[in-house]
Short mmCIF file of C-alpha atoms in Angstrom, two decimals:
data_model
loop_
_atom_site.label_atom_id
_atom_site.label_comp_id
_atom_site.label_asym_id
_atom_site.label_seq_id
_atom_site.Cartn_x
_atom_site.Cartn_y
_atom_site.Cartn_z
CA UNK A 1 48.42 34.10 55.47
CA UNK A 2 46.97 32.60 52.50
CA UNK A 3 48.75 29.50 50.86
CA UNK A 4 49.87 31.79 47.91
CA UNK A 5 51.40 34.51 50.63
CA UNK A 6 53.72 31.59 52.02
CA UNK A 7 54.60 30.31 48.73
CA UNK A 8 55.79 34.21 47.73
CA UNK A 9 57.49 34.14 51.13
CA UNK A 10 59.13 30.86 50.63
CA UNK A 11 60.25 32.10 47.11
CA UNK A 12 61.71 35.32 48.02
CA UNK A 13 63.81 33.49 50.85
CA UNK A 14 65.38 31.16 48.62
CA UNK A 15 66.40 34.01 46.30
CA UNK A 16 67.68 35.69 49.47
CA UNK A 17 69.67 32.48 50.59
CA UNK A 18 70.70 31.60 47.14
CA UNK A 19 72.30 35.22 46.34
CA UNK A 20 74.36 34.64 49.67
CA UNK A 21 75.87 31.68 48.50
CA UNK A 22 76.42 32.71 45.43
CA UNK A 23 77.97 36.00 46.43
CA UNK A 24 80.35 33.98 48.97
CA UNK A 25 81.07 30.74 46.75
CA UNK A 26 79.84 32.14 42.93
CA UNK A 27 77.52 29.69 40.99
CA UNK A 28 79.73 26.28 40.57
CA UNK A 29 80.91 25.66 43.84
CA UNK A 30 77.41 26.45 45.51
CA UNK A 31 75.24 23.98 46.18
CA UNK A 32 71.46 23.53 46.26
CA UNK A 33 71.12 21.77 49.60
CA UNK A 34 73.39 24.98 50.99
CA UNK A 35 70.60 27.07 49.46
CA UNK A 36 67.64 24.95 51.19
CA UNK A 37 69.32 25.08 54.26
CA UNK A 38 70.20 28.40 54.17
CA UNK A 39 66.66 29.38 53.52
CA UNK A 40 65.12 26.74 56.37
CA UNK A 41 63.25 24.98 53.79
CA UNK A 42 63.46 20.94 52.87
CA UNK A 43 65.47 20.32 49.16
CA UNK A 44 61.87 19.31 48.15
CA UNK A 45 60.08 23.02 48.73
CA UNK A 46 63.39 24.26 46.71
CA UNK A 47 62.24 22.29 43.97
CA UNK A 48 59.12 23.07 43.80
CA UNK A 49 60.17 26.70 43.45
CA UNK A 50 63.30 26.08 40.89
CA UNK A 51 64.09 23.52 38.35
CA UNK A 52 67.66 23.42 38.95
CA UNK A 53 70.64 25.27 40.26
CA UNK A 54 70.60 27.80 36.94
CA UNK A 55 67.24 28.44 37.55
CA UNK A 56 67.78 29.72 40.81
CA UNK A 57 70.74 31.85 39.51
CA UNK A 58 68.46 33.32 36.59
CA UNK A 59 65.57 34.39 39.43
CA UNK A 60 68.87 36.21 41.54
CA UNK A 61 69.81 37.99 38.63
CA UNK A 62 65.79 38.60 37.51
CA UNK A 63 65.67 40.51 40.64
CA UNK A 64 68.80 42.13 40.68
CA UNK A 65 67.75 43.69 37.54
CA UNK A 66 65.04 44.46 38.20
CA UNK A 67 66.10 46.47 41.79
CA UNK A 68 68.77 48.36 39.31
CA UNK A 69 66.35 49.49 36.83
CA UNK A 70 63.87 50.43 39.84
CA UNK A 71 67.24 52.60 41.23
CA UNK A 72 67.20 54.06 37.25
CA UNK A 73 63.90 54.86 37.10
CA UNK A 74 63.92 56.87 41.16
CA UNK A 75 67.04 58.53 39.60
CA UNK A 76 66.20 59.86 36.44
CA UNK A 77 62.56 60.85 37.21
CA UNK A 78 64.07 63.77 39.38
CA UNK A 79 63.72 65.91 36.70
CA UNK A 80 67.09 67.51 37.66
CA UNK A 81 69.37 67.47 34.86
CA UNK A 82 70.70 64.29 33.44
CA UNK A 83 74.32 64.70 34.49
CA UNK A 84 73.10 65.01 38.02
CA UNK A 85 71.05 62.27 37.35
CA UNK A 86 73.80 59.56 36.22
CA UNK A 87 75.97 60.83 39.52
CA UNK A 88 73.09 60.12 41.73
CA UNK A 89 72.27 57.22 39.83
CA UNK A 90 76.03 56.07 39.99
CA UNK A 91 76.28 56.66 43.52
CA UNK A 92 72.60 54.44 44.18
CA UNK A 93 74.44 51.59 42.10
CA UNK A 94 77.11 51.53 44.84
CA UNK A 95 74.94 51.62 47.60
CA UNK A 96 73.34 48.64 46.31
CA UNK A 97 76.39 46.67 45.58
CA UNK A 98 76.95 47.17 48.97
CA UNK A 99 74.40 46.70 50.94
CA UNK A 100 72.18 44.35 49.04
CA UNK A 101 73.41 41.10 48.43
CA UNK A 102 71.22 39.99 45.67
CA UNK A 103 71.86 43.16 43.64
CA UNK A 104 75.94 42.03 44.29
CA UNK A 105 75.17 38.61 43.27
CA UNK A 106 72.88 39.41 40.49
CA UNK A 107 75.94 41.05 38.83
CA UNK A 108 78.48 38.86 39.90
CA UNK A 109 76.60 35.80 38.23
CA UNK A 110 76.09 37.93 35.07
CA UNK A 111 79.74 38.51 34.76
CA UNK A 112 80.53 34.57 35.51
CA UNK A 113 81.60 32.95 32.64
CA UNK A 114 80.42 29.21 34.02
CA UNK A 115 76.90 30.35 33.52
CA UNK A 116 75.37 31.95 30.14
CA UNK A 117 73.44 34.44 30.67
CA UNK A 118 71.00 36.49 28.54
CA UNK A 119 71.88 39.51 29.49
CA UNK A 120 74.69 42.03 29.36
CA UNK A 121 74.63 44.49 32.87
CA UNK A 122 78.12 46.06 31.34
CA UNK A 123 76.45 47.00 27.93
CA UNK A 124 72.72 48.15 29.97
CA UNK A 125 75.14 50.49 32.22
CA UNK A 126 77.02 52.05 28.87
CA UNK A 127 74.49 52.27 26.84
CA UNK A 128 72.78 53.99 29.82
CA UNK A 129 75.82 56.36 30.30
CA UNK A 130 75.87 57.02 26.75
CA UNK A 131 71.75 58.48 26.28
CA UNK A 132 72.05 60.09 29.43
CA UNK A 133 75.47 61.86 28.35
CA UNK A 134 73.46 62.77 25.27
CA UNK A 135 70.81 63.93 27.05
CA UNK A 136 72.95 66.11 29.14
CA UNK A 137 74.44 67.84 25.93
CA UNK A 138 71.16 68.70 24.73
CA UNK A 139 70.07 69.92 27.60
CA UNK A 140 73.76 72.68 27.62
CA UNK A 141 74.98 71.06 30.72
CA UNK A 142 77.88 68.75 28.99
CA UNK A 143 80.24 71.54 27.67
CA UNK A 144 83.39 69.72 26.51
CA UNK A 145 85.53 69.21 23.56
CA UNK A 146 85.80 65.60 24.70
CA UNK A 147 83.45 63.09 22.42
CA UNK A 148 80.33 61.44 24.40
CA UNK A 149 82.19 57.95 23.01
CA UNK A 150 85.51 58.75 24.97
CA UNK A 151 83.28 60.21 28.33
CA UNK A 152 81.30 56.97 28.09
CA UNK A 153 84.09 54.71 27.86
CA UNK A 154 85.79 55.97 30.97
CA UNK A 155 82.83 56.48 33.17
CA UNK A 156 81.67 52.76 32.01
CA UNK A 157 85.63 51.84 32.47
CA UNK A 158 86.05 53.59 35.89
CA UNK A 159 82.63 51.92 36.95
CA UNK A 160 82.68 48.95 36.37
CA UNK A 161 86.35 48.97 37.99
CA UNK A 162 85.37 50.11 41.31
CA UNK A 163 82.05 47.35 41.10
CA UNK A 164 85.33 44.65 40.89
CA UNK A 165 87.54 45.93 42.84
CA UNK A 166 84.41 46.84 45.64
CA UNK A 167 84.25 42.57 45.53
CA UNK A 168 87.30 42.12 47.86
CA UNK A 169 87.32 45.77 49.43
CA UNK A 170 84.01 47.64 50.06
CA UNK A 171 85.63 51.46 50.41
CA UNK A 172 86.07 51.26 46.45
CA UNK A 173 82.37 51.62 46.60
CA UNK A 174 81.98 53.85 49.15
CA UNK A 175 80.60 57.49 48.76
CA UNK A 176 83.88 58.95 48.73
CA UNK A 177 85.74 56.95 46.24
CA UNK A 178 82.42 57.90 43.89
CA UNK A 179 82.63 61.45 44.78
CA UNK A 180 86.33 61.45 44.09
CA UNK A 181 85.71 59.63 40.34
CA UNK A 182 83.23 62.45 39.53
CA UNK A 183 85.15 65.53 41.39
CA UNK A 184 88.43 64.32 38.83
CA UNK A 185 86.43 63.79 35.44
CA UNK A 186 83.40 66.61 36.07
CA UNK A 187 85.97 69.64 34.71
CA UNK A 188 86.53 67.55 31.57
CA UNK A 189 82.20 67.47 30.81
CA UNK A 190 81.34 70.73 32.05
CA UNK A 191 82.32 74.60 31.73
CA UNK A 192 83.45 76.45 34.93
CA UNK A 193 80.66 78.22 35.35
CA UNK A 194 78.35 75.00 35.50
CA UNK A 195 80.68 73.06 38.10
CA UNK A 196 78.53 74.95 40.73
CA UNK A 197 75.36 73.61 39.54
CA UNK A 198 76.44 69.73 39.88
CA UNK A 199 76.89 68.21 43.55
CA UNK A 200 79.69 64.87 42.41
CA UNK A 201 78.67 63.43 46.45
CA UNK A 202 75.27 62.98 44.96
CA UNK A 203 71.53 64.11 46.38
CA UNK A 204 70.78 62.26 49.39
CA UNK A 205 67.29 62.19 48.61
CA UNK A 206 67.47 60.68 45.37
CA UNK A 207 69.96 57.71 46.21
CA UNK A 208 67.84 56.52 49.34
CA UNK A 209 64.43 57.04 46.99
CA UNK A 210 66.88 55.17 44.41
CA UNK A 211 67.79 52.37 47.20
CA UNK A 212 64.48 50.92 48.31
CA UNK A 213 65.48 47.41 49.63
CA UNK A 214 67.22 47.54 53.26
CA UNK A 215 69.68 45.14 53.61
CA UNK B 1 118.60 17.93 23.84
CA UNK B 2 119.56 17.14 27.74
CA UNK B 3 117.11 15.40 29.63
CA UNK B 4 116.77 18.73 31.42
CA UNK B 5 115.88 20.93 28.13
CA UNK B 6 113.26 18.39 27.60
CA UNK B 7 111.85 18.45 30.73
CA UNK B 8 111.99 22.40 30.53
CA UNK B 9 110.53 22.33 27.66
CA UNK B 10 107.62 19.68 28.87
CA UNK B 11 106.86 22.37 31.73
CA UNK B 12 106.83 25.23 29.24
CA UNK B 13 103.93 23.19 27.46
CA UNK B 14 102.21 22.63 30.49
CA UNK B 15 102.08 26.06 31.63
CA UNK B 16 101.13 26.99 28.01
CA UNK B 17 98.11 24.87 27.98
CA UNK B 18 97.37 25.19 31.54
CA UNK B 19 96.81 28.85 31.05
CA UNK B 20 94.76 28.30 27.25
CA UNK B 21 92.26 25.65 29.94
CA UNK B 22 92.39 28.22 32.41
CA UNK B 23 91.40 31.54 30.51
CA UNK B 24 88.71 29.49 28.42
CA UNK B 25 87.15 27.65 31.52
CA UNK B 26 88.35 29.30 34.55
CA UNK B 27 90.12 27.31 37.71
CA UNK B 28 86.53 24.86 38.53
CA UNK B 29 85.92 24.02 35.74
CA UNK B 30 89.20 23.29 34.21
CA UNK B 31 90.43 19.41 34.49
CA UNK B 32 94.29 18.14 34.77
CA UNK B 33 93.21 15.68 31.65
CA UNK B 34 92.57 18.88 29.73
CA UNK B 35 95.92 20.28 30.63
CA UNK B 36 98.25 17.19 29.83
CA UNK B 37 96.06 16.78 26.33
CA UNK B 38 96.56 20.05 25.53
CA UNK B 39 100.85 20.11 26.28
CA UNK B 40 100.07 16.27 24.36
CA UNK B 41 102.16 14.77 27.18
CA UNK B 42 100.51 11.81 29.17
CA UNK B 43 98.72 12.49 33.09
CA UNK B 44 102.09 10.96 34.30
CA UNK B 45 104.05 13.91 32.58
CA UNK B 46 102.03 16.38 34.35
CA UNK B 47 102.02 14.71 37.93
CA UNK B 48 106.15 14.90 37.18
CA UNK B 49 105.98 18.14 36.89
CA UNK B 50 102.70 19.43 39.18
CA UNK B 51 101.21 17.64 42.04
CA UNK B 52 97.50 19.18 41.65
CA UNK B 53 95.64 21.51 39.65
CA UNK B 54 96.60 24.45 42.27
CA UNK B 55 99.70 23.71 41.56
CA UNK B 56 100.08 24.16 37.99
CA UNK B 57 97.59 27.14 38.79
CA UNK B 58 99.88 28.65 40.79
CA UNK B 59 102.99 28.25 38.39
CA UNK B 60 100.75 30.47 35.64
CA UNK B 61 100.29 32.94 37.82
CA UNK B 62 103.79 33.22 38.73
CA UNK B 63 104.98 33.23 35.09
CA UNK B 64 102.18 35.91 34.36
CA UNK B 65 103.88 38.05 37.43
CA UNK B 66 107.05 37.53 36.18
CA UNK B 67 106.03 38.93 32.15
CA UNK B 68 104.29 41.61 34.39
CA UNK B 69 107.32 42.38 36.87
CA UNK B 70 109.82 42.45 32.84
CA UNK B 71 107.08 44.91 31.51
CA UNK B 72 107.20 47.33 34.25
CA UNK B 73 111.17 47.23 34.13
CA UNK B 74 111.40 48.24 30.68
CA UNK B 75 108.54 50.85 30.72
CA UNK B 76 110.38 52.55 33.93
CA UNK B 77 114.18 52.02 32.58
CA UNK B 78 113.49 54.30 29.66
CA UNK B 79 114.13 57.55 31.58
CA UNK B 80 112.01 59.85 29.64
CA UNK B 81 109.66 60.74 33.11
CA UNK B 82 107.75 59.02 35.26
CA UNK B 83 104.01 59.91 33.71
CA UNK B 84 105.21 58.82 30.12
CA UNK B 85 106.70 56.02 31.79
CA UNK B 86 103.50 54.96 33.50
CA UNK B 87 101.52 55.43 30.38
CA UNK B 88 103.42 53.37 28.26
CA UNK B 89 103.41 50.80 30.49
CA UNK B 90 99.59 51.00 30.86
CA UNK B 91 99.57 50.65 26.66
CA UNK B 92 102.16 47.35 27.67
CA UNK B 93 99.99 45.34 30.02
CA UNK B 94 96.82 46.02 27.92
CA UNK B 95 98.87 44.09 25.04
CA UNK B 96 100.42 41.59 27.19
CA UNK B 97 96.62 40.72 28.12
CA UNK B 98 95.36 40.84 24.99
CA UNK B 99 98.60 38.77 23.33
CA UNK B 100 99.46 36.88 25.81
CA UNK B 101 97.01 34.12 27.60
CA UNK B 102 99.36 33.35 30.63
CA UNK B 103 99.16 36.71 31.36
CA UNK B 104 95.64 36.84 30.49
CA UNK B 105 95.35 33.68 32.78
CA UNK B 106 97.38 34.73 35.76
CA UNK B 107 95.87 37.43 36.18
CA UNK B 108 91.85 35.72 35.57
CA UNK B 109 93.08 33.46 38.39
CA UNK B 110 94.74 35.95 40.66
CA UNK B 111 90.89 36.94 40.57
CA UNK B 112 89.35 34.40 41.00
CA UNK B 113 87.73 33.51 44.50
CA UNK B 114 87.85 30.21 44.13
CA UNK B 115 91.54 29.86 44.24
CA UNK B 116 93.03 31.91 47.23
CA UNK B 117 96.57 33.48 45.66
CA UNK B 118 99.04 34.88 47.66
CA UNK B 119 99.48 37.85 46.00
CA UNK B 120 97.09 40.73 45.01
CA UNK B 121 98.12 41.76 41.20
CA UNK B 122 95.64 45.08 41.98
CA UNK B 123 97.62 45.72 44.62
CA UNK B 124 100.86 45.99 42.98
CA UNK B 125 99.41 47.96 39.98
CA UNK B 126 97.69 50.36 42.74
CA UNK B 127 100.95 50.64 44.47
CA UNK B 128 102.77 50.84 41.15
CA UNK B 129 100.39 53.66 40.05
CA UNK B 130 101.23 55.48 43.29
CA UNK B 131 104.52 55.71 43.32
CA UNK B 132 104.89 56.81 39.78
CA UNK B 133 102.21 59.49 40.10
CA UNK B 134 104.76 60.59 42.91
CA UNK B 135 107.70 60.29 41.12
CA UNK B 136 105.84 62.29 37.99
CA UNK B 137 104.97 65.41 40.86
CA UNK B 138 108.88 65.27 41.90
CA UNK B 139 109.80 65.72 38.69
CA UNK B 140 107.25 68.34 38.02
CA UNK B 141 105.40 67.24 35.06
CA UNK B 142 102.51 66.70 37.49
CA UNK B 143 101.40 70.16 37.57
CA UNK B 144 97.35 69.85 39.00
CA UNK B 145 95.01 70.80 42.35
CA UNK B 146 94.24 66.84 41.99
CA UNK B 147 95.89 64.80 45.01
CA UNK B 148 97.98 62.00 43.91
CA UNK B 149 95.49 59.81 45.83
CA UNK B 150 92.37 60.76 44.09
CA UNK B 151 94.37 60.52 40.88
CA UNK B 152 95.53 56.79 41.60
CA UNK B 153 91.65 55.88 43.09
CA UNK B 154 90.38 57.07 39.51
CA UNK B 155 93.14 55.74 37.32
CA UNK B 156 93.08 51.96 38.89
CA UNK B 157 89.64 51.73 39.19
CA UNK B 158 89.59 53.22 35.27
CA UNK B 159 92.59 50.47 34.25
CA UNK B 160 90.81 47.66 36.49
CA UNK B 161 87.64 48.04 34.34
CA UNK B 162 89.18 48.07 30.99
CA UNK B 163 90.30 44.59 31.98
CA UNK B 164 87.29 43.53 33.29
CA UNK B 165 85.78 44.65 30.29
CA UNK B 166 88.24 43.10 27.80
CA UNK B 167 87.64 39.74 28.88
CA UNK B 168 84.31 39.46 26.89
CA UNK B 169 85.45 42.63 24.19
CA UNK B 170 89.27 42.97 23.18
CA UNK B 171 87.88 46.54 22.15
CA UNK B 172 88.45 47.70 25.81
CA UNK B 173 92.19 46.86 25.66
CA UNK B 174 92.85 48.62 22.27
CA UNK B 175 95.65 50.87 21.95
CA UNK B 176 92.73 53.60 20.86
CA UNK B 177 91.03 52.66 24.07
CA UNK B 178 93.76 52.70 26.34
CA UNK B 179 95.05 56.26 24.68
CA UNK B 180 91.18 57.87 25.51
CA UNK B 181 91.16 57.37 29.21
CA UNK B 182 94.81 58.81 29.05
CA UNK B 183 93.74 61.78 26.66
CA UNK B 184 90.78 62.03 28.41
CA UNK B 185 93.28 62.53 32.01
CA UNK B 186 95.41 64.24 31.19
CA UNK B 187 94.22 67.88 31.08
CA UNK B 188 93.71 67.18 35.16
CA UNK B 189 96.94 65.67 36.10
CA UNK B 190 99.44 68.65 33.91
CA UNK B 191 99.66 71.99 32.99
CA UNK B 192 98.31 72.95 29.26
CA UNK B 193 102.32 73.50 28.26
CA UNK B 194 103.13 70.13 29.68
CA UNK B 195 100.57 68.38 27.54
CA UNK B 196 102.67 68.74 24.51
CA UNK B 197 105.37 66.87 26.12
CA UNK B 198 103.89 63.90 26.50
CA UNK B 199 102.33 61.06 24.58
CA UNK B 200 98.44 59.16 25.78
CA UNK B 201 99.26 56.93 22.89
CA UNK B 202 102.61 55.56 24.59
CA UNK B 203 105.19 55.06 22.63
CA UNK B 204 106.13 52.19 20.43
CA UNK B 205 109.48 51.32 20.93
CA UNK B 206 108.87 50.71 24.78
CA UNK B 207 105.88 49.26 24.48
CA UNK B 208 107.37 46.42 22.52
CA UNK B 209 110.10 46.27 24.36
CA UNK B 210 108.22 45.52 27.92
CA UNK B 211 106.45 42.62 25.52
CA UNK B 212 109.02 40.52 25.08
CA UNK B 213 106.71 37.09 24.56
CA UNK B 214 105.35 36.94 21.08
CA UNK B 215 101.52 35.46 20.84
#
């Protein structure tokens, strides 16, 4: 292993330890010696990696962006309709959440309001929602008297409620409690006729293509 | 003035400017020197009334329970069925956050990890939005294939988000907001005849009488 390999390697497992103590303690009660520790490094390879605390929270949520757009892109490049496409896409998003704790911390430090950060996840996800709900109507699948605005604002609503209430209990994120938000609002977006054509449990292929990073 | 209005109305303060420190700064970050200056009483004031900052913490939260616990009673004493009931009282406790900071507060710190509360204010609305979905199928305005417990899943998780949401955009907790998801609902939780007999936009009389506490 080159020096440059263990560097990366020494990197990636402070962002590992970091989003764990974030994700258990959020960003003002952890601390970096907890993050050193937790990644078997000395407080001296830690800063050589990261300035300061905040720049250790800005690489967790760097990555756990980036992960979520990866999940985007696997999703939408199925070339299967764009409705399917935000299900499976929805359903990926919990998976993650779930299982990877940088992706949980990533979002839990964006929505912390001791630490500014650039970047809005709420307003990526609904203004996500909204072009692929777009998309969908162009495409004939969406067939509803109900505005795009009003379906966006309760899918980004219902969404981003299971992602908080998922913190303290996990089976708001599960499969089924997706499935069941889709199964109630599908009738309300499409026609009877295309109900058939949409699977609200999501394609298995797609959300493990969409959820690369084991936990 | 008694002694004892004065020192009522000392603690009233405190509360008050407990919960402006903790909605702006959250529980961390929030110091007792903050609180007293804000009530303009002295440190020794405070320490009469609190003996820590979890303890002042955990008088806003029980105030905000209490405005919460008022709410609910006058939404559900108004007799005129259990849905309308539950939707006014949905258009209550989005004003009551956006109005009212110890509210606002109470529930921010119910939240909030680094304070461990007693109670679970998700709960109660879960449990809240059960049994009124239950009541509404006695009654027989719930007319729909839907079970109660998908309906409940969707509408919390919906309700949960709106006040995630509203803590960085008032927008979310807008009456027009609040009446969408309903609108947007409703079609799967009654009959088409039904729908007439009910309002998504609540209705104004008991929605200002479950928010009793002006700004």
């Amino acid at each position: 292993m080159t020096r440059q390999e263990r560097s990366e390697r020494t990197r990636r497992g402070l962002i590992q330890a970091a989003a764990e103590a974030f994700d258990a303690n959020g960003f003002v009660r952890t601390r970096l010696s907890e993050i050193s520790a937790g990644a078997g490094v000395s407080p001296g390879a830690l800063h050589f990696h990261f300035e300061n605390k905040a720049a250790v929270a800005d690489a967790v949520e760097r990555v756990a962006r980036a992960r979520l757009r990866c999940a985007a892109r696997a999703a939408l490049n199925q070339e299967r309709g764009a409705l399917q496409s935000l299900m499976d896409l929805s359903h990926a998003v919990a998976v993650l959440l779930t299982d990877d704790v940088v992706v949980r911390a990533g979002v839990r430090l964006n929505d912390d309001s001791d630490r500014p950060s650039g970047h809005d996840l709420h307003k990526d996800w609904q203004d996500l929602v909204e072009a692929l709900l777009l998309r969908a109507a162009e495409e004939g699948t969406l067939d509803t008297e109900v505005p795009t605005r009003c379906l966006t604002l309760v899918l980004v609503a219902a969404c981003t409620g299971l992602e908080a209430l998922g913190r303290s209990n996990p089976v708001w994120l599960s499969r089924s409690s997706v499935t069941t938000l889709w199964t109630l609002l599908l009738p309300r977006m499409v026609g009877p006729s295309a109900l058939h054509a949409v699977d609200p449990a999501g394609r298995d292929g797609v959300i493990r293509s969409a959820v690369p990073f084991p936990a």
